[in-house]
Each structure stands twice: as C-alpha cells, then as structure tokens.
Short mmCIF file of C-alpha atoms and ligand atoms in Angstrom, two decimals:
data_model
loop_
_atom_site.label_atom_id
_atom_site.label_comp_id
_atom_site.label_asym_id
_atom_site.label_seq_id
_atom_site.Cartn_x
_atom_site.Cartn_y
_atom_site.Cartn_z
CA MET A 1 -2.57 20.77 18.49
CA ARG A 2 0.39 19.36 16.84
CA VAL A 3 0.22 19.30 13.30
CA ILE A 4 2.31 17.58 10.40
CA LEU A 5 1.40 19.23 7.03
CA ASN A 6 2.28 17.21 3.85
CA GLY A 7 2.20 19.15 0.79
CA PHE A 8 3.70 22.68 0.77
CA GLY A 9 2.54 24.29 -2.45
CA ALA A 10 0.06 27.22 -2.92
CA VAL A 11 -2.33 26.07 -0.14
CA GLY A 12 0.53 24.71 2.34
CA GLN A 13 2.38 28.05 2.29
CA SER A 14 -1.01 29.87 2.69
CA LEU A 15 -1.66 27.88 5.80
CA ALA A 16 1.63 28.58 7.16
CA GLY A 17 1.08 32.35 6.60
CA LEU A 18 -2.36 32.18 8.01
CA LEU A 19 -1.05 30.38 11.14
CA ALA A 20 1.67 32.96 11.51
CA SER A 21 -0.95 35.95 11.18
CA ARG A 22 -3.46 34.75 13.58
CA ASP A 23 -2.30 35.44 17.28
CA ASP A 24 -6.04 35.21 18.32
CA ILE A 25 -6.26 31.39 17.78
CA TYR A 26 -5.58 30.46 21.51
CA THR A 27 -7.69 33.13 23.12
CA SER A 28 -10.68 32.47 20.75
CA TYR A 29 -10.49 28.89 20.46
CA GLY A 30 -8.33 27.59 23.38
CA THR A 31 -5.89 25.87 21.41
CA LYS A 32 -2.27 26.38 20.04
CA ILE A 33 -1.75 25.12 16.73
CA ARG A 34 1.86 24.06 16.41
CA LEU A 35 3.37 22.56 13.09
CA VAL A 36 5.56 19.74 14.06
CA GLY A 37 6.30 18.47 10.74
CA ALA A 38 6.29 19.64 7.04
CA GLY A 39 7.02 17.75 4.11
CA ASP A 40 6.79 18.15 0.20
CA SER A 41 8.19 16.46 -2.77
CA GLY A 42 11.93 17.62 -1.81
CA GLY A 43 12.02 16.23 1.36
CA GLY A 44 10.80 17.21 4.95
CA ALA A 45 11.49 19.14 8.17
CA CYS A 46 10.45 18.53 11.94
CA LEU A 47 10.68 20.17 15.38
CA GLU A 48 8.70 19.19 18.28
CA ALA A 49 8.50 22.83 19.59
CA GLY A 50 7.07 23.74 16.41
CA LEU A 51 8.71 25.01 13.05
CA ASP A 52 9.42 28.53 12.34
CA LEU A 53 6.50 29.47 10.05
CA ALA A 54 8.12 32.20 8.15
CA GLU A 55 11.23 30.22 7.72
CA LEU A 56 9.55 27.60 6.17
CA VAL A 57 7.79 29.78 3.54
CA ARG A 58 11.23 31.90 2.78
CA THR A 59 12.99 28.20 2.42
CA LYS A 60 10.52 26.93 0.12
CA ARG A 61 10.62 29.93 -2.06
CA GLU A 62 14.26 30.07 -2.29
CA ARG A 63 15.16 26.27 -2.53
CA GLY A 64 11.82 24.81 -3.62
CA THR A 65 11.41 22.36 -0.66
CA VAL A 66 10.92 22.82 3.03
CA SER A 67 13.96 20.69 3.60
CA GLY A 68 16.57 22.37 5.56
CA CYS A 69 14.49 23.98 8.24
CA GLY A 70 14.30 22.36 11.62
CA ARG A 71 15.54 18.72 11.62
CA PRO A 72 15.81 16.81 8.52
CA ALA A 73 12.98 14.24 8.05
CA ASP A 74 11.66 11.98 5.43
CA PRO A 75 7.90 12.95 4.98
CA LYS A 76 6.43 9.34 4.99
CA GLU A 77 8.72 8.39 7.96
CA MET A 78 7.11 11.38 9.65
CA ILE A 79 3.58 10.61 9.17
CA ARG A 80 4.64 6.97 10.41
CA ASP A 81 6.58 8.03 13.43
CA LEU A 82 6.39 11.89 14.43
CA GLU A 83 4.39 12.48 17.75
CA ALA A 84 1.27 14.52 16.34
CA ASP A 85 -2.53 14.71 16.87
CA VAL A 86 -3.24 15.62 13.16
CA LEU A 87 -2.00 15.18 9.66
CA VAL A 88 -3.21 17.99 7.08
CA GLU A 89 -2.95 16.28 3.85
CA ALA A 90 -2.38 18.59 0.86
CA THR A 91 -0.69 16.94 -1.88
CA PRO A 92 -1.99 17.19 -5.42
CA SER A 93 -5.08 15.08 -6.29
CA ASN A 94 -4.42 12.00 -8.45
CA TYR A 95 -7.55 10.29 -9.47
CA VAL A 96 -5.82 7.10 -10.91
CA ASP A 97 -4.75 5.65 -7.59
CA GLY A 98 -4.93 8.43 -5.09
CA GLU A 99 -1.11 8.29 -4.33
CA PRO A 100 0.45 9.45 -2.60
CA GLY A 101 -2.28 11.25 -0.32
CA MET A 102 -4.18 7.72 0.03
CA THR A 103 -1.04 6.04 1.98
CA ASN A 104 -0.44 9.23 3.88
CA ILE A 105 -4.05 9.34 5.01
CA MET A 106 -4.27 5.74 5.67
CA THR A 107 -1.01 5.73 7.58
CA ALA A 108 -2.14 8.34 9.80
CA LEU A 109 -5.80 6.84 10.68
CA LYS A 110 -4.30 3.63 11.33
CA ARG A 111 -1.94 5.09 14.05
CA GLY A 112 -5.00 6.97 15.63
CA MET A 113 -4.22 10.62 13.94
CA HIS A 114 -7.13 12.94 12.87
CA VAL A 115 -6.66 13.90 9.14
CA VAL A 116 -7.58 16.98 7.54
CA SER A 117 -7.39 16.45 3.47
CA VAL A 118 -7.70 19.16 0.87
CA ASN A 119 -6.52 16.25 -1.42
CA LYS A 120 -9.50 15.09 -3.39
CA GLY A 121 -8.02 11.90 -5.10
CA PRO A 122 -7.79 9.52 -2.12
CA LEU A 123 -11.54 10.78 -1.15
CA ALA A 124 -12.99 10.30 -4.73
CA LEU A 125 -11.56 7.03 -4.99
CA ALA A 126 -12.23 5.63 -1.54
CA LEU A 127 -14.27 7.85 0.87
CA PRO A 128 -16.65 4.96 2.01
CA SER A 129 -13.73 3.10 3.24
CA LEU A 130 -11.66 6.10 4.47
CA ILE A 131 -14.62 7.02 6.74
CA GLU A 132 -14.87 3.50 8.05
CA MET A 133 -11.25 3.53 8.74
CA ALA A 134 -11.49 6.80 10.79
CA THR A 135 -14.55 5.46 12.72
CA TYR A 136 -12.80 2.12 13.48
CA ASN A 137 -9.68 3.91 14.75
CA GLY A 138 -11.75 6.55 16.76
CA VAL A 139 -10.20 9.53 14.97
CA LEU A 140 -12.00 12.16 12.61
CA LEU A 141 -11.64 12.81 8.90
CA ARG A 142 -12.35 16.11 7.89
CA PHE A 143 -12.20 17.51 4.09
CA SER A 144 -14.24 20.66 3.90
CA GLY A 145 -11.91 22.62 1.54
CA THR A 146 -12.28 19.76 -1.07
CA VAL A 147 -15.66 21.10 -2.17
CA GLY A 148 -16.07 24.91 -2.69
CA GLY A 149 -12.49 25.70 -1.31
CA GLY A 150 -13.19 28.44 1.64
CA THR A 151 -17.13 28.44 0.86
CA PRO A 152 -18.27 26.16 3.41
CA ILE A 153 -20.56 23.94 1.25
CA LEU A 154 -20.05 20.69 2.90
CA ASN A 155 -20.64 22.17 6.52
CA TYR A 156 -23.77 23.96 5.01
CA ALA A 157 -25.64 20.91 3.89
CA LYS A 158 -24.25 18.75 7.03
CA ASN A 159 -24.78 21.21 9.63
CA SER A 160 -27.09 23.99 8.73
CA LEU A 161 -29.56 21.62 7.15
CA ARG A 162 -29.17 18.83 10.18
CA GLY A 163 -32.46 17.26 10.65
CA GLU A 164 -33.73 17.98 6.95
CA HIS A 165 -33.84 15.44 4.20
CA ILE A 166 -31.75 16.85 1.28
CA THR A 167 -33.56 15.13 -1.63
CA SER A 168 -31.23 16.36 -4.55
CA PHE A 169 -28.46 18.99 -5.28
CA ARG A 170 -26.96 20.43 -8.31
CA GLY A 171 -24.07 22.57 -8.49
CA ILE A 172 -21.27 24.37 -10.43
CA LEU A 173 -18.23 23.16 -8.71
CA ASN A 174 -15.64 23.90 -11.10
CA GLY A 175 -14.29 27.24 -11.50
CA THR A 176 -11.92 26.86 -14.29
CA THR A 177 -14.61 25.52 -16.63
CA ASN A 178 -17.10 28.05 -15.62
CA TYR A 179 -14.63 30.87 -16.40
CA ILE A 180 -14.15 29.31 -19.77
CA LEU A 181 -17.94 29.06 -20.50
CA SER A 182 -18.52 32.82 -19.08
CA ASN A 183 -15.83 33.90 -21.78
CA MET A 184 -17.59 31.80 -24.68
CA GLU A 185 -20.60 33.84 -23.72
CA ASP A 186 -18.91 36.84 -24.52
CA GLY A 187 -18.17 35.44 -27.80
CA MET A 188 -14.66 33.97 -27.27
CA ALA A 189 -14.12 30.48 -29.15
CA PHE A 190 -13.13 27.66 -26.68
CA GLY A 191 -9.29 27.41 -27.62
CA ASP A 192 -9.00 31.20 -26.67
CA ALA A 193 -10.90 31.24 -23.54
CA LEU A 194 -8.83 28.04 -22.48
CA ALA A 195 -5.77 30.33 -23.22
CA ASP A 196 -7.11 33.10 -21.31
CA ALA A 197 -7.86 30.79 -18.26
CA ARG A 198 -4.34 29.38 -18.40
CA SER A 199 -2.72 32.69 -18.47
CA ARG A 200 -4.47 33.55 -15.03
CA GLY A 201 -3.23 30.42 -13.70
CA TYR A 202 -6.82 28.88 -13.20
CA VAL A 203 -6.27 25.63 -15.33
CA GLU A 204 -4.97 22.59 -13.42
CA ALA A 205 -1.29 21.39 -14.67
CA ASP A 206 -3.41 18.49 -16.00
CA GLU A 207 -5.97 20.36 -17.75
CA SER A 208 -7.85 17.10 -18.24
CA LEU A 209 -8.99 17.26 -14.39
CA ASP A 210 -10.95 20.66 -15.30
CA LEU A 211 -12.05 20.12 -19.02
CA ASP A 212 -13.19 16.55 -18.71
CA GLY A 213 -15.23 17.14 -15.55
CA LEU A 214 -13.07 14.98 -13.28
CA ASP A 215 -12.48 17.61 -10.54
CA ALA A 216 -16.24 18.49 -10.60
CA ALA A 217 -16.81 14.42 -10.38
CA ALA A 218 -14.46 14.06 -7.50
CA LYS A 219 -16.69 17.06 -5.79
CA LEU A 220 -19.70 15.31 -6.51
CA THR A 221 -18.56 12.22 -5.21
CA ILE A 222 -17.54 13.68 -1.98
CA LEU A 223 -20.64 15.54 -1.70
CA ALA A 224 -23.00 12.53 -2.30
CA ASN A 225 -20.92 10.50 0.41
CA TRP A 226 -20.93 13.14 3.16
CA VAL A 227 -24.15 14.87 2.48
CA MET A 228 -26.56 12.26 1.06
CA GLY A 229 -24.97 9.21 2.88
CA MET A 230 -24.49 7.28 -0.46
CA LYS A 231 -21.55 4.86 -0.56
CA VAL A 232 -19.99 5.83 -3.89
CA THR A 233 -16.83 6.50 -5.87
CA MET A 234 -15.86 8.30 -8.97
CA PRO A 235 -16.61 5.27 -11.34
CA ASP A 236 -20.33 5.84 -10.31
CA VAL A 237 -20.54 9.36 -11.79
CA ARG A 238 -21.59 9.73 -15.45
CA ARG A 239 -19.27 12.45 -16.72
CA THR A 240 -19.19 14.70 -19.94
CA GLY A 241 -16.59 17.61 -20.10
CA ILE A 242 -16.99 20.89 -21.70
CA ARG A 243 -14.41 20.00 -24.91
CA ASP A 244 -17.36 19.65 -27.49
CA VAL A 245 -19.43 22.69 -26.12
CA THR A 246 -19.46 25.14 -29.12
CA LEU A 247 -20.01 28.93 -29.75
CA GLN A 248 -23.32 28.01 -31.45
CA ASP A 249 -24.32 25.87 -28.44
CA VAL A 250 -23.94 28.96 -26.07
CA ARG A 251 -25.52 31.16 -28.40
CA ARG A 252 -28.63 28.86 -28.69
CA ALA A 253 -28.88 28.86 -24.90
CA ALA A 254 -28.29 32.64 -24.76
CA GLU A 255 -31.65 32.78 -26.85
CA ASP A 256 -33.58 30.81 -24.64
CA GLY A 257 -32.46 32.98 -21.65
CA SER A 258 -29.82 30.38 -20.29
CA ALA A 259 -26.13 29.84 -20.14
CA ILE A 260 -24.31 26.53 -20.58
CA LYS A 261 -22.65 25.44 -17.45
CA LEU A 262 -20.87 22.35 -16.24
CA VAL A 263 -23.36 21.00 -13.81
CA ALA A 264 -22.69 18.31 -11.23
CA SER A 265 -25.99 16.87 -10.23
CA CYS A 266 -27.22 14.07 -7.77
CA ASP A 267 -30.87 13.28 -8.11
CA GLY A 268 -30.73 9.44 -8.02
CA SER A 269 -27.83 9.03 -10.01
CA LEU A 270 -24.70 11.15 -9.94
CA GLU A 271 -23.87 13.07 -13.41
CA VAL A 272 -21.52 15.86 -14.43
CA ALA A 273 -22.48 17.32 -17.92
CA PRO A 274 -22.84 20.80 -19.65
CA VAL A 275 -26.50 21.86 -19.56
CA PRO A 276 -28.47 25.00 -20.03
CA VAL A 277 -29.13 26.95 -16.86
CA SER A 278 -31.82 29.62 -16.71
CA ARG A 279 -30.29 33.18 -16.29
CA SER A 280 -32.56 33.73 -13.80
CA ASP A 281 -31.65 30.49 -11.57
CA PRO A 282 -29.36 31.69 -8.61
CA LEU A 283 -27.07 28.81 -9.65
CA CYS A 284 -26.26 30.71 -12.98
CA VAL A 285 -23.14 32.08 -11.72
CA ASN A 286 -20.19 33.70 -13.83
CA GLY A 287 -16.55 33.75 -13.85
CA THR A 288 -14.62 31.43 -11.45
CA LEU A 289 -17.26 31.37 -8.86
CA ASN A 290 -18.99 28.15 -7.56
CA ALA A 291 -22.48 27.88 -6.84
CA ILE A 292 -24.76 24.88 -5.35
CA SER A 293 -28.50 24.36 -4.58
CA PHE A 294 -29.60 22.08 -2.25
CA THR A 295 -33.35 20.97 -2.50
CA SER A 296 -34.66 19.52 0.87
CA GLU A 297 -37.82 17.99 1.86
CA HIS A 298 -39.40 20.95 3.91
CA SER A 299 -37.10 24.09 3.36
CA GLY A 300 -37.27 24.32 -0.28
CA THR A 301 -34.12 25.18 -2.49
CA GLN A 302 -31.27 27.02 -1.07
CA THR A 303 -28.22 28.33 -3.16
CA ILE A 304 -24.89 28.91 -1.74
CA ILE A 305 -22.55 30.94 -3.70
CA GLY A 306 -18.53 31.76 -3.33
CA ARG A 307 -15.01 31.42 -4.71
CA GLY A 308 -14.31 27.66 -4.88
CA ALA A 309 -10.49 27.80 -5.12
CA GLY A 310 -7.54 29.44 -4.25
CA GLY A 311 -4.57 28.76 -1.87
CA ILE A 312 -5.74 31.42 0.87
CA GLU A 313 -9.48 30.21 0.81
CA THR A 314 -8.51 26.71 0.99
CA ALA A 315 -6.07 27.41 3.86
CA SER A 316 -8.84 29.07 5.54
CA SER A 317 -10.94 25.66 5.34
CA ILE A 318 -8.18 23.70 6.69
CA LEU A 319 -8.14 26.15 10.05
CA ARG A 320 -11.90 25.54 10.12
CA ASP A 321 -11.31 21.83 10.16
CA LEU A 322 -8.52 21.99 12.68
CA LEU A 323 -10.93 23.83 14.96
CA ASP A 324 -13.73 21.71 14.35
CA ILE A 325 -11.50 18.64 15.28
CA ARG A 326 -10.41 20.56 18.50
CA ARG A 327 -13.96 21.10 19.69
CA ALA A 328 -15.13 17.57 18.90
CA VAL A 329 -12.08 16.54 20.81
CA ALA A 330 -12.66 18.60 23.89
CA GLY A 331 -16.36 17.69 23.90
N1 HSE B 1 -9.38 23.31 -10.65
C1 HSE B 1 -10.37 23.54 -9.52
C2 HSE B 1 -11.43 24.61 -10.19
C3 HSE B 1 -9.91 24.12 -8.53
O1 HSE B 1 -11.04 25.18 -11.42
O2 HSE B 1 -12.33 24.84 -9.37
C4 HSE B 1 -9.30 23.10 -7.41
O3 HSE B 1 -10.57 22.59 -6.97
#
C-alpha cells in the first residue's frame, strides 16, 4: 500500500515512528505500508521505493521540515501526480474554509485515491459532499481519528451497533475543556485552569477552537453524518463554549451531585453547550478523557470512554483506517 502523508506535525511524526516499529503488519494483515511521499508547510519529499521513516523524523526535528529526504517534491503536486493508493491528510484543522486540507482531499478523491483524514476542518464543513465525491470516484474516505483520537468511537457506533437504530447520543468530545472544567471543580479559577491546561500543551494554538466549542462542534457534525446518516455541516450546530462558566456554576452543580461538562448532543437537533451531568452518569469523566453515550432502540444506552487526543493515539487510528481500506479493497 503506497501512502502519501501530508502534514508532519505530532501526528505525522508519530505515524512514521509507529510504522517503523511495526514489522508484523505484513504477516498479520498481508500488506506492506510504504510511505512514498511526505509533505509539510516547508516542502516535501518522495521516493517510490519508500522513504526512510527514521530519516524523515530526524530531518523534521533538525530542520523543521521533511524537505531534504528522498527526492524533493512540492506537496500539492505530489497529491496530484505521484503514484499512490492512499492520501493521509494530517494538516491542521481550519474551520473557515477547510484549507489546505479541503483541496488536498478533493484532489486525491478525484484522481481515485483513497483518503484517511485526521484533519477535521474539511469534514466539518463539507462531509456530505466529500462522501458523495468518494462514492462517485469509487474510493474510500476514512476518518476514525477525528472523533476520540485512538478511541474507536465512530467504528463502535457504525460497526459494533450495526443493525441497531441509534436514536440519540451525547458526548464529552473535547479533552481540553474537560480538563479545565475538572480543575474548576477543584476550586481553580477559569483563567488559572486555562493557564494550567496551556502549560501542559493541551490547548490548541487557536484557543478558541477548544474554549468556544468549535472542536466539539466539528466532532458532533462528523458523528451526525457518519452515525446518524444526517446531512449536516458545522453551521447546523447550536454552540456555546465554556468561557462564561463560573466557579459559582460549578459549585452549584456539585451541590446537586453533578459536574458542569461541555456536552455535544444529537437528539433531533445538534448542540454543544456546558450543562450539568450527574456524577453517577458514566459520561461524567474527568481530566482530558473523552466519553460518549449512544442510546439505541433495542440495546439501551452504552458509553465508551477513552483518551481523545494525542500524537501516537491518533497515529494508531490512521493505521486502523489504512488496514480497514486494505481489507475493503481486498474484499
Ligand atoms: N483540542 C482537542 C481536545 C484535541 O482537546 O480534545 C484534538 O481533537
């Protein structure tokens, strides 16, 4: 399986490390994963025989770009011209116009390449069209790392609950805000809790993505399309962030046996808002954890909990999607 990886930040580097460490992939899954191209904002590199994964990571750390390994290549031209089976899109999420991921994904789908995206921007803004484009071109679009990181939330709902009718779900889908709200439960003021989360590297470069609920709304949109069959985009989500949550709100909830959580819910309509969640509800997780409860017609409510972010966790979701594509293509 020949792969182009576009975006070589924490997730891209973790993927390179993961692939280098896994010599069992061929024997276990019958495919060799060869990184034939890699690109980042500083340039790109390609090699039909497969790039040296350790060299890619080393070059990125030393020079800030993968450019300099293999043959030099322009990342955009690579997606247009290089012979490959799958594009892994791992550039940062942008919720204004989805770029550069939007163009990368559309270019790959149109030329008949499968796509694995961990970039949420294009999906949150145009998932119904992108799914249609993939279907039209006879290729697969996978994005299991966009919700829950390494925790297979999308696959659980789509595959493990196959045949069930999921009637609603609600989830804590943003680890950063959950960490901040957990700190506030321990008495820390919002500003201090945010500073603590920042010092641990949890907060997005653009903090608004976490604090104003954009990241949670993007994940909610992806879930609604993939799991509920809705045709929705981010503007369909009613969204309130956590900036106005006070210590007093948190204390009042605690007196009632609850905790304030940023909950993304799909129950007829789509909403992200800070609401009290009972401490006895399995959804009520602390720290950076993610959790989601699916309610189905015959199976009741089931909750899945796990780490929702992180380089290696998300890289593991990419490997999962690549192997899923391999299995689907092999029949
Ligand atoms: N900023 C996100 C979070 C991680 O805090 O959950 C990326 O999805």
